[in-house]
Amino acid sequence: MYRTAASRLRALKERTINRGLTRFASTSAVATKTSSGGFFSWLTGEHSSSLPPLDFPLKDVTLPPPLPDFVEPGKTTITTLPNGLKIASETSANPAASIGLYVDCGSIYETPASFGATHLLERMAFKTSREHMGYTYDALKTYVPQMVELLIDSVRNPAFLDWEVSEQLHKVSAEVSECSKNPQHLLLEAIHSAGYSGPYGNALLASESAVNRLNSAVLEEFIAQNYTASRMVLAASGVDHEELLKYAEPLLSDLPKVQRPAEPKPVYVGGDYRHQADSGTTHFALAFELPGGWVKEKDAIVLTVLQMLMGGGGSFSAGGPGKGMYSRLYLRVLNEYPQIQSFSAFNSIYNHTGLFGIQATTGSEFVTKAIDIAVKELIAVATPGEVDQVQLNRAKQSTKSAILMNLESRMVASEDIGKQILTYGGRKPVEHFLKAVDEVTAKDIASAAEKLLSSPLTMASYGDVIYVPSYDAIGSRFHSK
């Protein structure tokens, strides 16, 4: 073998010399026909076929026309089946599609017998919120028939095998244990459980006592009661509507027609939650209610802009230098007080209610001062003239940018279609929301903030909570402003 390789190397050298003598006589046409097969080709004595240049058109291959500079956004088309179930879709030039089956059923629909059911259902396959369950699938458009069939089969024919439920219950227990050590998640759940009386106080995470009660029978009963046609929307992004109907209608049209029940009403009361932990750090959150939620769309939009206006974050910006550095809480708090590790505004908006507040992390010896700063910042945005137009314009641009960026995702687009239809009965175009953001004024911001602060305070704290002032002491600050 080595002798053969050596002889071929000598032959290659001679061939190279001869080629060098005749190179200048060759033409470009000849050059395109000459192709070396590489080391293994000459080693084995094989000759490779010539290869055309990369820009040479291939035979029988038709390239799709390039997209124009401007592509008209797809319009959302909605069909309501006789049983009340809605099928909605919008087309796109994207080669992939995202399909979701959304059910108007979240933790607010749980009863004492089914507490934690939505958390377990989420662990079984999909995802949930306080108001909705979502089953989503994202794949190439070629697989639309399989996507539709799989999603509908998952909702209509869940097996809930005992061993599968038992396995997921162990994972739920581990997740609950892990989240109990996560201050940010704990505070958000505590704000809801302390602030609301009734369904909106139901936790997204199952409690340990609920885990012990959950089983296949509980899940089956929960789905039978809540997964009805009038409370479902099949939404798709990137799928032709007629094609979606062709596959989905036969699989969904036989669902029984059941009248949609009234959505549980939020009962906001305010309250205080404290959890002492072995830590030198204190995490706290102050929150207030804005009644109406997304049903009162203008208030919800103002609340979204207000959250962007106040902004905030951590003392270390993980997104790179300058990220969010022009928000009020960065400029007025994080840049001024190195003792504060994080300080940010948050909101949670639902169909008929919304929460807005500030959450922060600081050393326990500085917590009294940090809470005082949070109170002053909330009162400031409720004071007319405190928010200048430059800050407001920046917040509105950031809000619009976030909306458009999120809708670039197929999965977010299909979720937006599904949840808007469950909330409004139809889908409002993105231009509608962008216009609503543009119309927000400084007066709207002050009015919304004042309305917030007139509601009862909800506060939660975790860690070293000894130095956290009393609920009454903090609440009185807002009513004496």
Coordinates of C-alpha atoms in Angstrom, one line a residue:
M1 CA 0.0 0.0 0.0
Y2 CA 2.8 2.4 0.9
R3 CA 4.6 1.7 -2.4
T4 CA 1.4 2.4 -4.3
A5 CA 1.0 5.6 -2.4
A6 CA 4.6 6.6 -3.1
S7 CA 4.3 5.9 -6.8
R8 CA 1.1 7.9 -7.0
L9 CA 2.8 10.8 -5.3
R10 CA 5.6 10.7 -7.9
A11 CA 3.0 10.6 -10.7
L12 CA 1.2 13.5 -9.1
K13 CA 4.4 15.6 -9.1
E14 CA 5.0 14.8 -12.8
R15 CA 1.4 15.6 -13.6
T16 CA 1.7 18.9 -11.8
I17 CA 4.8 19.9 -13.7
N18 CA 3.1 19.0 -17.0
R19 CA 0.0 20.9 -16.1
G20 CA 2.1 24.0 -15.2
L21 CA 3.6 24.0 -18.8
T22 CA 0.2 23.9 -20.4
R23 CA -1.8 26.0 -17.9
F24 CA -1.6 29.2 -19.9
A25 CA -3.0 27.4 -22.9
S26 CA -6.1 26.4 -21.1
T27 CA -9.3 28.4 -21.3
S28 CA -11.9 29.2 -18.7
A29 CA -14.3 26.7 -20.2
V30 CA -11.7 23.9 -19.9
A31 CA -11.0 25.0 -16.3
T32 CA -14.6 24.6 -15.3
K33 CA -14.5 21.0 -16.6
T34 CA -11.3 20.1 -14.7
S35 CA -11.8 18.9 -11.1
S36 CA -9.6 17.1 -8.8
G37 CA -11.2 14.4 -6.7
G38 CA -8.8 15.1 -3.8
F39 CA -6.3 12.8 -1.9
F40 CA -8.5 9.7 -1.7
S41 CA -9.5 9.9 -5.4
W42 CA -5.9 9.8 -6.8
L43 CA -4.9 7.3 -4.0
T44 CA -7.5 4.8 -5.2
G45 CA -7.2 5.6 -8.8
E46 CA -10.8 6.9 -9.1
H47 CA -11.7 9.9 -11.2
S48 CA -14.4 12.3 -10.0
S49 CA -16.9 14.0 -12.3
S50 CA -16.5 17.7 -12.9
L51 CA -18.5 20.1 -10.6
P52 CA -20.1 23.3 -11.9
P53 CA -19.4 26.6 -10.1
L54 CA -21.6 27.5 -7.2
D55 CA -23.4 30.2 -9.2
F56 CA -24.2 28.0 -12.1
P57 CA -28.0 27.2 -12.3
L58 CA -28.8 23.6 -11.5
K59 CA -31.0 21.6 -14.0
D60 CA -34.6 21.2 -13.1
V61 CA -34.2 23.2 -9.9
T62 CA -36.6 26.2 -9.6
L63 CA -35.7 28.8 -7.0
P64 CA -38.6 30.5 -5.2
P65 CA -39.0 34.2 -5.9
P66 CA -37.4 36.5 -3.3
L67 CA -39.6 38.2 -0.9
P68 CA -40.5 41.8 -1.6
D69 CA -39.2 44.7 0.5
F70 CA -42.5 44.9 2.2
V71 CA -44.7 42.0 3.1
E72 CA -48.3 42.7 4.1
P73 CA -49.0 41.2 7.6
G74 CA -51.4 38.4 7.6
K75 CA -55.0 39.1 8.7
T76 CA -56.5 37.0 11.4
T77 CA -59.5 34.9 10.2
I78 CA -61.9 33.4 12.8
T79 CA -64.5 30.7 12.3
T80 CA -66.9 29.7 15.1
L81 CA -68.1 26.1 15.0
P82 CA -71.8 25.4 15.9
N83 CA -70.7 24.2 19.3
G84 CA -69.1 27.5 20.1
L85 CA -65.4 26.5 19.7
K86 CA -63.4 29.1 17.7
I87 CA -60.7 28.3 15.1
A88 CA -58.4 31.3 14.2
S89 CA -55.3 31.7 12.1
E90 CA -53.2 34.1 10.2
T91 CA -50.9 33.4 7.3
S92 CA -47.2 34.3 7.1
A93 CA -44.3 33.8 4.7
N94 CA -42.4 31.8 7.4
P95 CA -41.7 28.2 6.4
A96 CA -42.7 27.0 9.9
A97 CA -46.0 27.3 11.8
S98 CA -47.1 27.4 15.4
I99 CA -50.5 26.0 16.5
G100 CA -51.9 26.3 20.0
L101 CA -55.1 25.1 21.7
Y102 CA -56.0 27.5 24.4
V103 CA -58.6 26.9 27.1
D104 CA -60.2 29.5 29.3
C105 CA -59.2 27.6 32.4
G106 CA -56.5 28.4 34.9
S107 CA -55.9 28.2 38.6
I108 CA -58.7 30.7 39.3
Y109 CA -61.1 27.8 38.3
E110 CA -59.7 25.4 40.9
T111 CA -61.8 24.4 43.8
P112 CA -60.6 23.2 47.2
A113 CA -60.9 19.6 45.9
S114 CA -58.8 20.4 42.8
F115 CA -56.2 22.8 44.1
G116 CA -52.9 22.3 42.2
A117 CA -54.6 20.6 39.2
T118 CA -53.4 23.2 36.7
H119 CA -49.9 22.9 38.0
L120 CA -49.9 19.1 37.6
L121 CA -51.4 19.5 34.1
E122 CA -48.6 21.9 33.2
R123 CA -46.1 19.3 34.4
M124 CA -47.8 16.6 32.4
A125 CA -47.2 18.4 29.1
F126 CA -48.0 22.0 28.6
K127 CA -48.2 25.4 30.3
T128 CA -50.7 27.4 32.4
S129 CA -51.5 30.8 33.8
R130 CA -54.0 32.0 36.4
E131 CA -56.7 32.3 33.6
H132 CA -55.7 30.0 30.7
M133 CA -54.3 26.6 29.8
G134 CA -52.1 26.5 26.6
Y135 CA -51.2 23.5 24.5
T136 CA -48.7 24.5 21.7
Y137 CA -46.8 22.9 18.9
D138 CA -44.2 24.5 16.6
A139 CA -42.9 22.8 13.5
L140 CA -42.6 23.1 9.7
K141 CA -45.8 23.7 7.8
T142 CA -45.4 20.3 6.2
Y143 CA -46.5 18.8 9.5
V144 CA -49.6 20.8 10.1
P145 CA -52.0 17.8 9.9
Q146 CA -50.0 15.9 12.5
M147 CA -49.7 19.0 14.7
V148 CA -53.5 19.5 14.7
E149 CA -54.2 15.9 15.4
L150 CA -51.7 15.6 18.2
L151 CA -52.8 18.8 20.0
I152 CA -56.5 17.9 19.8
D153 CA -55.9 14.3 20.9
S154 CA -53.9 15.6 23.9
V155 CA -56.8 17.7 25.0
R156 CA -59.7 15.3 24.2
N157 CA -58.1 12.0 25.1
P158 CA -55.6 12.4 28.0
A159 CA -54.7 9.0 29.4
F160 CA -53.6 10.1 32.9
L161 CA -52.1 6.7 33.6
D162 CA -51.5 6.2 37.3
W163 CA -47.8 5.7 37.0
E164 CA -47.4 8.8 34.9
V165 CA -49.4 11.0 37.3
S166 CA -47.4 9.6 40.2
E167 CA -44.1 10.3 38.5
Q168 CA -45.1 13.9 37.7
L169 CA -46.4 14.4 41.3
H170 CA -42.8 13.6 42.5
K171 CA -41.5 16.3 40.1
V172 CA -44.2 18.7 41.3
S173 CA -43.1 18.2 44.9
A174 CA -39.5 18.8 43.9
E175 CA -40.5 22.0 42.0
V176 CA -42.5 23.3 44.9
S177 CA -39.5 22.7 47.2
E178 CA -37.1 24.4 44.8
C179 CA -39.4 27.4 44.3
S180 CA -39.8 27.9 48.0
K181 CA -36.1 28.9 48.0
N182 CA -36.6 31.4 45.1
P183 CA -37.4 34.8 46.7
Q184 CA -38.7 36.4 43.5
H185 CA -41.1 33.7 42.7
L186 CA -42.2 33.4 46.3
L187 CA -42.9 37.2 46.5
L188 CA -45.0 37.2 43.4
E189 CA -47.1 34.3 44.6
A190 CA -47.3 35.8 48.1
I191 CA -48.6 39.1 46.7
H192 CA -51.5 37.3 45.1
S193 CA -52.4 35.1 48.1
A194 CA -52.2 38.1 50.4
G195 CA -53.8 40.6 48.1
Y196 CA -56.8 38.6 46.8
S197 CA -59.5 36.8 48.6
G198 CA -60.9 33.9 46.5
P199 CA -59.9 32.4 43.2
Y200 CA -57.2 35.0 42.2
G201 CA -55.4 34.1 45.4
N202 CA -55.0 30.5 44.2
A203 CA -51.3 29.7 43.7
L204 CA -49.9 28.7 40.4
L205 CA -47.8 26.1 42.3
A206 CA -49.5 23.3 44.1
S207 CA -49.1 23.2 47.9
E208 CA -47.7 20.2 49.6
S209 CA -51.1 19.3 51.0
A210 CA -52.6 19.6 47.5
V211 CA -50.0 17.3 46.0
N212 CA -51.0 14.6 48.5
R213 CA -54.6 14.8 47.3
L214 CA -54.1 15.0 43.5
N215 CA -54.6 11.9 41.4
S216 CA -55.9 10.8 38.0
A217 CA -59.5 11.0 39.1
V218 CA -59.1 14.7 40.2
L219 CA -57.5 15.6 36.8
E220 CA -60.2 13.8 34.8
E221 CA -63.0 15.6 36.7
F222 CA -61.3 19.0 36.4
I223 CA -61.0 18.6 32.6
A224 CA -64.6 17.3 32.2
Q225 CA -65.9 20.4 34.0
N226 CA -63.7 23.0 32.4
Y227 CA -62.6 21.8 28.9
T228 CA -65.8 22.6 27.0
A229 CA -66.1 23.8 23.4
S230 CA -67.2 27.4 24.2
R231 CA -64.1 27.9 26.3
M232 CA -61.6 26.7 23.6
V233 CA -59.8 28.4 20.8
L234 CA -57.5 26.7 18.3
A235 CA -55.1 29.4 17.1
A236 CA -52.4 29.2 14.5
S237 CA -49.7 31.5 13.1
G238 CA -48.4 30.7 9.6
V239 CA -51.2 28.4 8.5
D240 CA -53.8 29.0 5.8
H241 CA -57.2 29.2 7.4
E242 CA -59.0 26.8 5.0
E243 CA -56.3 24.2 5.5
L244 CA -56.6 24.5 9.3
L245 CA -60.3 24.1 9.1
K246 CA -60.0 21.1 6.9
Y247 CA -58.0 19.2 9.5
A248 CA -59.4 20.6 12.8
E249 CA -63.2 20.9 12.2
P250 CA -63.8 17.1 11.9
L251 CA -61.9 16.5 15.2
L252 CA -63.6 19.3 17.2
S253 CA -67.1 19.7 15.8
D254 CA -68.6 16.8 17.9
L255 CA -67.6 18.4 21.2
P256 CA -70.9 19.1 23.1
K257 CA -72.2 22.6 23.2
V258 CA -72.1 23.8 26.8
Q259 CA -72.8 27.4 28.0
R260 CA -69.7 29.2 29.0
P261 CA -69.7 29.9 32.8
A262 CA -69.2 33.3 34.3
E263 CA -65.5 34.0 35.0
P264 CA -64.7 34.2 38.7
K265 CA -64.6 37.8 39.9
P266 CA -61.5 39.2 41.6
V267 CA -61.9 40.3 45.2
Y268 CA -58.9 42.5 46.1
V269 CA -58.4 43.1 49.8
G270 CA -54.7 43.8 50.3
G271 CA -52.6 42.2 53.0
D272 CA -49.2 41.4 54.4
Y273 CA -47.0 38.3 54.0
R274 CA -43.7 37.7 55.8
H275 CA -41.4 34.8 55.7
Q276 CA -38.4 34.7 58.0
A277 CA -35.4 32.9 56.5
D278 CA -31.8 32.4 57.5
S279 CA -30.3 35.2 55.4
G280 CA -28.7 38.6 55.8
T281 CA -30.7 39.8 52.8
T282 CA -34.2 41.0 52.7
H283 CA -36.5 40.7 49.6
F284 CA -39.7 42.7 49.6
A285 CA -42.5 43.8 47.3
L286 CA -45.2 46.5 47.5
A287 CA -48.2 46.3 45.3
F288 CA -51.6 47.8 44.5
E289 CA -54.6 46.9 42.4
L290 CA -55.8 48.6 39.2
P291 CA -59.4 47.3 38.7
G292 CA -60.5 46.4 35.2
G293 CA -57.5 44.5 33.8
W294 CA -57.5 44.0 30.0
V295 CA -61.2 44.5 29.8
K296 CA -60.5 48.2 30.6
E297 CA -57.9 48.3 27.8
K298 CA -56.8 51.9 28.2
D299 CA -55.9 51.5 31.9
A300 CA -54.0 48.3 31.1
I301 CA -52.0 50.0 28.4
V302 CA -51.2 52.9 30.7
L303 CA -50.1 50.4 33.4
T304 CA -47.8 48.7 30.9
V305 CA -46.2 52.0 29.9
L306 CA -45.8 52.9 33.6
Q307 CA -43.9 49.7 34.2
M308 CA -41.6 50.5 31.3
L309 CA -41.2 54.1 32.6
M310 CA -40.2 53.1 36.1
G311 CA -38.1 50.1 34.9
G312 CA -35.3 49.2 37.2
G313 CA -33.4 45.9 37.5
G314 CA -30.3 44.6 39.2
S315 CA -27.1 46.4 40.2
F316 CA -25.4 44.3 37.6
S317 CA -26.9 44.5 34.1
A318 CA -26.8 41.0 32.6
G319 CA -28.0 42.3 29.2
G320 CA -24.9 44.4 28.6
P321 CA -23.7 47.9 29.6
G322 CA -26.4 50.5 29.4
K323 CA -29.4 48.1 29.3
G324 CA -32.4 50.0 30.8
M325 CA -30.1 52.6 32.4
Y326 CA -32.5 55.5 31.5
S327 CA -35.5 54.2 33.4
R328 CA -36.5 56.1 36.5
L329 CA -35.6 53.5 39.0
Y330 CA -32.1 53.0 37.5
L331 CA -31.3 56.7 37.4
R332 CA -32.9 57.7 40.8
V333 CA -32.3 54.5 42.9
L334 CA -29.8 52.0 41.6
N335 CA -27.3 54.6 40.6
E336 CA -27.6 56.4 43.9
Y337 CA -27.7 53.6 46.5
P338 CA -25.1 50.8 46.2
Q339 CA -26.7 49.0 49.2
I340 CA -29.6 48.0 46.9
Q341 CA -29.0 44.9 44.9
S342 CA -32.1 45.0 42.8
F343 CA -35.0 47.4 42.5
S344 CA -37.6 47.1 39.7
A345 CA -41.3 47.8 38.9
F346 CA -43.5 44.9 38.0
N347 CA -47.1 44.3 36.8
S348 CA -49.5 41.4 36.5
I349 CA -52.5 42.2 34.3
Y350 CA -55.5 39.8 34.0
N351 CA -58.9 40.1 32.4
H352 CA -60.6 42.0 35.2
T353 CA -57.9 43.1 37.5
G354 CA -54.2 44.1 37.6
L355 CA -51.4 44.4 40.0
F356 CA -48.6 47.0 39.9
G357 CA -45.7 47.5 42.3
I358 CA -42.1 47.5 43.2
Q359 CA -39.9 44.6 44.3
A360 CA -36.4 45.0 45.7
T361 CA -33.5 43.2 47.3
T362 CA -31.2 44.8 49.8
G363 CA -29.3 44.1 53.0
S364 CA -31.4 43.8 56.1
E365 CA -29.9 46.8 57.7
F366 CA -30.9 49.0 54.7
V367 CA -34.4 47.6 54.2
T368 CA -36.2 50.4 56.1
K369 CA -34.5 53.0 53.9
A370 CA -35.2 50.9 50.7
I371 CA -38.9 50.7 51.5
D372 CA -39.0 54.4 52.1
I373 CA -37.4 55.0 48.7
A374 CA -40.0 52.7 47.1
V375 CA -42.8 54.6 48.7
K376 CA -41.4 57.9 47.5
E377 CA -41.0 56.6 43.9
L378 CA -44.5 55.4 43.7
I379 CA -45.9 58.6 45.1
A380 CA -43.7 60.6 42.7
V381 CA -45.3 59.1 39.5
A382 CA -48.7 59.8 40.9
T383 CA -47.8 63.5 41.3
P384 CA -48.7 65.7 38.2
G385 CA -45.7 67.2 36.6
E386 CA -43.2 64.7 38.0
V387 CA -42.9 62.7 34.8
D388 CA -41.4 64.8 31.9
Q389 CA -42.2 64.2 28.3
V390 CA -38.7 62.9 27.4
Q391 CA -39.0 60.1 29.9
L392 CA -42.6 59.3 28.8
N393 CA -41.7 59.2 25.1
R394 CA -38.8 56.9 25.8
A395 CA -41.1 54.6 27.8
K396 CA -43.7 54.5 25.0
Q397 CA -41.1 53.7 22.4
S398 CA -39.7 50.9 24.6
T399 CA -43.2 49.5 25.1
K400 CA -44.0 49.5 21.3
S401 CA -40.6 47.9 20.6
A402 CA -41.3 45.1 23.2
I403 CA -44.7 44.5 21.6
L404 CA -43.4 44.2 18.1
M405 CA -40.3 42.2 19.1
N406 CA -42.5 39.6 21.0
L407 CA -44.9 39.2 18.0
E408 CA -41.9 38.3 15.8
S409 CA -42.1 34.9 17.5
R410 CA -44.6 32.5 15.9
M411 CA -45.5 31.0 19.3
V412 CA -46.1 34.4 20.8
A413 CA -48.3 35.3 17.8
S414 CA -50.4 32.2 18.1
E415 CA -50.8 32.7 21.9
D416 CA -51.8 36.3 21.3
I417 CA -54.5 35.2 18.9
G418 CA -55.8 32.6 21.3
K419 CA -55.8 34.7 24.4
Q420 CA -57.3 37.8 22.7
I421 CA -60.2 35.7 21.4
L422 CA -60.8 34.2 24.8
T423 CA -60.7 37.8 26.3
Y424 CA -62.4 39.9 23.7
G425 CA -64.1 37.4 21.4
G426 CA -61.9 38.5 18.5
R427 CA -58.4 39.7 17.8
K428 CA -57.4 43.4 17.7
P429 CA -54.5 44.2 15.3
V430 CA -51.2 45.2 16.6
E431 CA -51.7 48.7 15.2
H432 CA -54.6 49.2 17.6
F433 CA -52.3 48.7 20.6
L434 CA -49.4 50.7 19.1
K435 CA -51.9 53.6 18.7
A436 CA -53.1 53.2 22.2
V437 CA -49.5 53.4 23.5
D438 CA -48.9 56.6 21.5
E439 CA -52.0 58.2 23.0
V440 CA -50.8 57.8 26.6
T441 CA -50.1 61.1 28.2
A442 CA -48.3 62.2 31.4
K443 CA -51.7 63.0 32.8
D444 CA -52.8 59.4 32.2
I445 CA -49.7 58.2 34.0
A446 CA -50.4 60.3 37.1
S447 CA -54.1 59.4 37.1
A448 CA -53.4 55.7 36.9
A449 CA -50.8 55.8 39.6
E450 CA -53.1 57.8 41.8
K451 CA -55.8 55.3 41.3
L452 CA -53.4 52.5 42.2
L453 CA -52.3 54.1 45.4
S454 CA -55.9 54.6 46.5
S455 CA -56.4 50.8 46.7
P456 CA -55.3 48.8 49.8
L457 CA -51.6 48.1 50.0
T458 CA -50.3 44.5 49.6
M459 CA -46.8 43.8 50.8
A460 CA -44.7 40.7 51.0
S461 CA -41.2 40.1 52.4
Y462 CA -38.8 37.2 52.6
G463 CA -35.4 36.7 54.3
D464 CA -34.4 38.7 57.3
V465 CA -37.7 40.5 57.8
I466 CA -37.1 41.7 61.4
Y467 CA -36.4 45.3 60.2
V468 CA -39.3 45.5 57.8
P469 CA -41.7 48.2 59.0
S470 CA -45.2 47.3 60.0
Y471 CA -48.0 47.1 57.4
D472 CA -49.9 50.0 58.9
A473 CA -46.8 52.2 59.0
I474 CA -46.1 51.7 55.3
G475 CA -49.8 51.9 54.3
S476 CA -50.3 55.2 56.1
R477 CA -47.5 56.8 54.1
F478 CA -49.6 56.5 50.9
H479 CA -52.8 57.9 52.3
S480 CA -51.0 60.9 53.9
K481 CA -49.3 62.0 50.7

